[in-house]
mmCIF file of C-alpha atoms in Angstrom:
data_model
loop_
_atom_site.group_PDB
_atom_site.id
_atom_site.type_symbol
_atom_site.label_atom_id
_atom_site.label_comp_id
_atom_site.label_asym_id
_atom_site.label_seq_id
_atom_site.Cartn_x
_atom_site.Cartn_y
_atom_site.Cartn_z
ATOM 1 C CA MET A 1 102.381 -230.743 -24.952
ATOM 2 C CA CYS A 2 101.587 -230.688 -28.671
ATOM 3 C CA HIS A 3 98.278 -232.514 -28.686
ATOM 4 C CA TYR A 4 96.193 -229.620 -30.019
ATOM 5 C CA TRP A 5 94.780 -229.356 -33.556
ATOM 6 C CA GLY A 6 95.606 -232.949 -34.311
ATOM 7 C CA VAL A 7 99.358 -232.477 -33.866
ATOM 8 C CA PRO A 8 100.821 -235.789 -32.620
ATOM 9 C CA PRO A 9 102.985 -235.866 -29.484
ATOM 10 C CA THR A 10 106.677 -235.522 -30.079
ATOM 11 C CA ASP A 11 109.501 -237.615 -28.619
ATOM 12 C CA VAL A 12 110.043 -234.810 -26.120
ATOM 13 C CA ASP A 13 106.404 -235.000 -25.043
ATOM 14 C CA GLN A 14 106.691 -238.755 -24.635
ATOM 15 C CA GLY A 15 109.861 -238.351 -22.619
ATOM 16 C CA LEU A 16 108.162 -235.890 -20.278
ATOM 17 C CA THR A 17 105.212 -238.256 -19.831
ATOM 18 C CA ASP A 18 107.484 -241.220 -19.162
ATOM 19 C CA GLY A 19 109.533 -239.159 -16.721
ATOM 20 C CA ARG A 20 106.459 -238.156 -14.748
ATOM 21 C CA ARG A 21 105.259 -241.756 -14.714
ATOM 22 C CA GLN A 22 108.614 -242.986 -13.420
ATOM 23 C CA ARG A 23 108.685 -240.308 -10.716
ATOM 24 C CA GLY A 24 105.175 -241.283 -9.709
ATOM 25 C CA LEU A 25 106.161 -244.945 -9.418
ATOM 26 C CA ARG A 26 109.246 -244.048 -7.395
ATOM 27 C CA ASN A 27 107.188 -241.881 -5.052
ATOM 28 C CA ARG A 28 104.602 -244.625 -4.637
ATOM 29 C CA GLU A 29 107.302 -247.151 -3.771
ATOM 30 C CA ALA A 30 108.899 -244.643 -1.394
ATOM 31 C CA VAL A 31 105.613 -244.293 0.483
ATOM 32 C CA VAL A 32 105.335 -248.074 0.890
ATOM 33 C CA ASP A 33 108.993 -248.287 1.924
ATOM 34 C CA ALA A 34 108.366 -245.569 4.490
ATOM 35 C CA ILE A 35 105.364 -247.154 6.193
ATOM 36 C CA LEU A 36 107.110 -250.531 6.405
ATOM 37 C CA ALA A 37 110.305 -248.998 7.771
ATOM 38 C CA LEU A 38 108.434 -246.971 10.399
ATOM 39 C CA ILE A 39 106.460 -249.997 11.576
ATOM 40 C CA ASN A 40 109.637 -252.065 11.872
ATOM 41 C CA GLU A 41 111.374 -249.292 13.808
ATOM 42 C CA THR A 42 108.571 -248.389 16.197
ATOM 43 C CA GLY A 43 106.216 -251.360 16.282
ATOM 44 C CA GLU A 44 103.384 -248.895 15.782
ATOM 45 C CA LEU A 45 101.277 -247.796 12.827
ATOM 46 C CA PRO A 46 102.631 -244.376 11.788
ATOM 47 C CA ALA A 47 100.525 -241.318 11.073
ATOM 48 C CA VAL A 48 100.177 -240.230 7.449
ATOM 49 C CA GLY A 49 102.316 -237.188 8.168
ATOM 50 C CA GLU A 50 105.144 -239.399 9.397
ATOM 51 C CA VAL A 51 104.918 -241.557 6.283
ATOM 52 C CA ALA A 52 104.971 -238.480 4.075
ATOM 53 C CA GLU A 53 107.984 -237.026 5.863
ATOM 54 C CA ARG A 54 109.953 -240.287 5.705
ATOM 55 C CA SER A 55 109.155 -240.825 2.028
ATOM 56 C CA GLY A 56 109.942 -237.248 1.043
ATOM 57 C CA VAL A 57 106.512 -236.458 -0.390
ATOM 58 C CA SER A 58 103.600 -234.363 0.795
ATOM 59 C CA VAL A 59 100.566 -235.770 2.581
ATOM 60 C CA ARG A 60 98.574 -234.769 -0.479
ATOM 61 C CA SER A 61 100.902 -236.821 -2.641
ATOM 62 C CA VAL A 62 100.380 -239.859 -0.413
ATOM 63 C CA PHE A 63 96.677 -239.738 -1.202
ATOM 64 C CA ARG A 64 97.413 -239.093 -4.861
ATOM 65 C CA HIS A 65 99.026 -242.515 -5.025
ATOM 66 C CA PHE A 66 96.589 -244.256 -2.659
ATOM 67 C CA GLU A 67 92.845 -243.619 -2.465
ATOM 68 C CA ASP A 68 92.808 -244.047 1.295
ATOM 69 C CA LEU A 69 94.693 -245.652 4.153
ATOM 70 C CA GLU A 70 93.071 -249.005 3.430
ATOM 71 C CA SER A 71 94.629 -248.957 -0.042
ATOM 72 C CA LEU A 72 98.036 -248.087 1.393
ATOM 73 C CA HIS A 73 97.759 -250.845 4.002
ATOM 74 C CA ALA A 74 96.769 -253.345 1.295
ATOM 75 C CA VAL A 75 99.817 -252.584 -0.830
ATOM 76 C CA ALA A 76 102.130 -252.543 2.187
ATOM 77 C CA VAL A 77 100.830 -255.898 3.440
ATOM 78 C CA GLU A 78 101.156 -257.442 -0.032
ATOM 79 C CA ARG A 79 104.725 -256.157 -0.411
ATOM 80 C CA HIS A 80 105.658 -257.327 3.065
ATOM 81 C CA MET A 81 104.171 -260.792 2.562
ATOM 82 C CA ARG A 82 105.853 -261.239 -0.820
ATOM 83 C CA SER A 83 109.199 -260.357 0.701
ATOM 84 C CA VAL A 84 109.182 -262.334 3.939
ATOM 85 C CA MET A 85 107.479 -265.497 2.717
ATOM 86 C CA GLN A 86 110.537 -266.221 0.582
ATOM 87 C CA ILE A 87 112.133 -267.397 3.836
ATOM 88 C CA ILE A 88 109.794 -270.393 3.861
ATOM 89 C CA GLU A 89 111.015 -273.178 1.577
ATOM 90 C CA PRO A 90 110.029 -276.835 1.129
ATOM 91 C CA VAL A 91 111.993 -279.388 3.113
ATOM 92 C CA ASP A 92 113.007 -282.844 1.947
ATOM 93 C CA GLN A 93 110.313 -285.222 3.192
ATOM 94 C CA GLY A 94 112.808 -288.076 2.890
ATOM 95 C CA ALA A 95 115.168 -286.504 5.425
ATOM 96 C CA PRO A 96 115.193 -287.779 9.027
ATOM 97 C CA LEU A 97 112.566 -286.220 11.277
ATOM 98 C CA ALA A 98 115.191 -284.468 13.412
ATOM 99 C CA ASP A 99 116.663 -282.782 10.345
ATOM 100 C CA ARG A 100 113.248 -281.654 9.122
ATOM 101 C CA VAL A 101 112.307 -280.272 12.526
ATOM 102 C CA ALA A 102 115.567 -278.339 12.659
ATOM 103 C CA ALA A 103 115.069 -276.947 9.136
ATOM 104 C CA VAL A 104 111.451 -275.913 9.675
ATOM 105 C CA VAL A 105 112.108 -274.330 13.069
ATOM 106 C CA ASP A 106 115.086 -272.431 11.651
ATOM 107 C CA GLN A 107 112.856 -271.021 8.899
ATOM 108 C CA ARG A 108 110.120 -270.072 11.349
ATOM 109 C CA SER A 109 112.658 -268.457 13.660
ATOM 110 C CA ARG A 110 114.040 -266.261 10.897
ATOM 111 C CA LEU A 111 110.561 -265.435 9.604
ATOM 112 C CA PHE A 112 109.038 -264.558 12.964
ATOM 113 C CA GLU A 113 112.002 -262.489 14.114
ATOM 114 C CA THR A 114 111.617 -260.506 10.875
ATOM 115 C CA ILE A 115 107.862 -260.006 10.924
ATOM 116 C CA THR A 116 107.118 -259.469 14.624
ATOM 117 C CA PRO A 117 106.849 -255.638 14.553
ATOM 118 C CA MET A 118 104.576 -255.776 11.498
ATOM 119 C CA ARG A 119 102.603 -258.705 12.881
ATOM 120 C CA ARG A 120 101.814 -256.902 16.130
ATOM 121 C CA VAL A 121 100.462 -253.944 14.166
ATOM 122 C CA ALA A 122 98.534 -256.287 11.870
ATOM 123 C CA GLU A 123 96.907 -257.981 14.854
ATOM 124 C CA ARG A 124 95.453 -254.616 15.858
ATOM 125 C CA LEU A 125 94.438 -253.608 12.326
ATOM 126 C CA GLN A 126 92.820 -256.827 11.162
ATOM 127 C CA HIS A 127 89.425 -255.943 12.646
ATOM 128 C CA THR A 128 89.213 -252.669 10.723
ATOM 129 C CA SER A 129 91.209 -253.456 7.580
ATOM 130 C CA SER A 130 90.070 -256.206 5.232
ATOM 131 C CA ALA A 131 93.436 -256.047 3.432
ATOM 132 C CA VAL A 132 95.314 -256.777 6.632
ATOM 133 C CA ALA A 133 92.844 -259.499 7.633
ATOM 134 C CA ASP A 134 93.231 -261.143 4.232
ATOM 135 C CA GLY A 135 97.011 -260.960 4.503
ATOM 136 C CA LEU A 136 96.964 -262.641 7.904
ATOM 137 C CA THR A 137 94.624 -265.361 6.649
ATOM 138 C CA PHE A 138 96.880 -266.042 3.673
ATOM 139 C CA SER A 139 99.904 -266.244 5.956
ATOM 140 C CA LEU A 140 98.233 -268.624 8.399
ATOM 141 C CA ARG A 141 97.046 -270.939 5.643
ATOM 142 C CA SER A 142 100.405 -270.935 3.868
ATOM 143 C CA LEU A 143 102.315 -271.748 7.037
ATOM 144 C CA ARG A 144 99.868 -274.467 8.016
ATOM 145 C CA ARG A 145 100.249 -276.066 4.589
ATOM 146 C CA HIS A 146 104.028 -275.871 4.874
ATOM 147 C CA ALA A 147 103.962 -277.552 8.292
ATOM 148 C CA ILE A 148 101.704 -280.383 7.102
ATOM 149 C CA ASP A 149 103.790 -280.945 3.964
ATOM 150 C CA SER A 150 107.035 -280.933 5.948
ATOM 151 C CA PHE A 151 105.845 -283.682 8.285
ATOM 152 C CA ALA A 152 103.592 -285.592 5.913
ATOM 153 C CA PRO A 153 105.337 -288.956 6.479
ATOM 154 C CA GLU A 154 104.574 -288.890 10.210
ATOM 155 C CA LEU A 155 101.091 -287.395 9.848
ATOM 156 C CA ASP A 156 100.034 -289.754 7.063
ATOM 157 C CA ALA A 157 100.959 -292.741 9.225
ATOM 158 C CA LEU A 158 98.291 -291.793 11.778
ATOM 159 C CA PRO A 159 94.587 -292.705 11.641
ATOM 160 C CA ALA A 160 92.340 -289.876 10.513
ATOM 161 C CA PRO A 161 91.211 -288.446 13.901
ATOM 162 C CA ALA A 162 94.723 -288.575 15.355
ATOM 163 C CA ARG A 163 96.157 -287.120 12.129
ATOM 164 C CA ARG A 164 93.877 -284.080 12.353
ATOM 165 C CA ASP A 165 94.792 -283.495 15.987
ATOM 166 C CA ALA A 166 98.507 -283.918 15.331
ATOM 167 C CA ALA A 167 98.408 -281.569 12.329
ATOM 168 C CA ALA A 168 96.621 -278.950 14.425
ATOM 169 C CA ALA A 169 99.121 -279.346 17.258
ATOM 170 C CA VAL A 170 102.120 -279.014 14.943
ATOM 171 C CA ASP A 171 100.529 -275.948 13.357
ATOM 172 C CA VAL A 172 100.084 -274.342 16.790
ATOM 173 C CA ALA A 173 103.620 -275.224 17.864
ATOM 174 C CA LEU A 174 105.043 -273.605 14.727
ATOM 175 C CA SER A 175 102.807 -270.527 14.779
ATOM 176 C CA TRP A 176 103.819 -266.916 15.325
ATOM 177 C CA ALA A 177 101.520 -266.793 18.357
ATOM 178 C CA THR A 178 103.502 -269.556 20.049
ATOM 179 C CA TRP A 179 106.824 -268.014 19.045
ATOM 180 C CA ASN A 180 105.758 -264.609 20.343
ATOM 181 C CA HIS A 181 104.589 -266.094 23.641
ATOM 182 C CA VAL A 182 107.847 -267.979 24.169
ATOM 183 C CA ARG A 183 109.943 -264.935 23.264
ATOM 184 C CA THR A 184 107.956 -262.364 25.280
ATOM 185 C CA ALA A 185 106.051 -263.981 28.133
ATOM 186 C CA GLY A 186 108.649 -266.722 28.401
ATOM 187 C CA GLY A 187 111.576 -264.331 28.069
ATOM 188 C CA CYS A 188 113.486 -266.804 25.922
ATOM 189 C CA SER A 189 116.379 -265.979 23.640
ATOM 190 C CA VAL A 190 116.073 -266.909 19.974
ATOM 191 C CA ALA A 191 118.156 -270.041 20.517
ATOM 192 C CA ARG A 192 116.111 -271.093 23.535
ATOM 193 C CA ALA A 193 112.843 -270.398 21.706
ATOM 194 C CA GLU A 194 114.020 -272.607 18.845
ATOM 195 C CA ALA A 195 114.746 -275.394 21.323
ATOM 196 C CA VAL A 196 111.323 -275.042 22.936
ATOM 197 C CA VAL A 197 109.450 -275.078 19.624
ATOM 198 C CA SER A 198 111.507 -277.998 18.349
ATOM 199 C CA GLY A 199 110.630 -279.922 21.493
ATOM 200 C CA LEU A 200 106.933 -279.212 21.000
ATOM 201 C CA VAL A 201 107.011 -280.494 17.431
ATOM 202 C CA ARG A 202 108.973 -283.602 18.321
ATOM 203 C CA GLY A 203 106.610 -284.241 21.233
ATOM 204 C CA VAL A 204 103.680 -284.389 18.805
ATOM 205 C CA LEU A 205 105.335 -286.395 16.047
ATOM 206 C CA ALA A 206 107.667 -288.637 18.019
ATOM 207 C CA PRO A 207 106.400 -288.757 21.617
ATOM 208 C CA PRO A 208 108.481 -290.784 24.090
ATOM 209 C CA GLY A 209 107.285 -294.349 24.083
ATOM 210 C CA GLY A 210 105.165 -293.655 21.037
ATOM 211 C CA GLY A 211 106.711 -296.497 19.098
#
């Protein structure tokens, strides 16, 4: 490049620099794509060599784009969260309770069926990766807020102690942990799991004989 003796860079120099930058960005994205794809396929955290092979770069290149595995995990978690959380949308608080339950459970079903491989890996990594732990905390808080907002009319009608208990119960019913238990330990199909979770939510918000 023509930077010596005060000679300014030419358009060709700039083009070469831009080209290298674009290749670097593509390689970085390919590494993130690779680790997410491998986790979704295997349910396990892949070795760096596997990530490098899938992304088409060398192991050395992986660490050129990411200081360490913690940095790679942080970017992967952030990308994953940004993508999947788009499934969760506000529901109309003026709609009948049955319609809101159906809408929220449908969203949770689609979300949890998408994230389960990644979530199982994240559960194992959270104790050694602050990025993963932070991602899980953000997810839990976001989903709790969504649940409370979705059923605000019913929760707000309760006295304070009962409202806190009901909000906590709805949050548990709509959590990934509950979904995973129903789907795995319970052996339920997606449709059956949706029915079970819907029943749990209705049982909290509109219990039989609850008036």
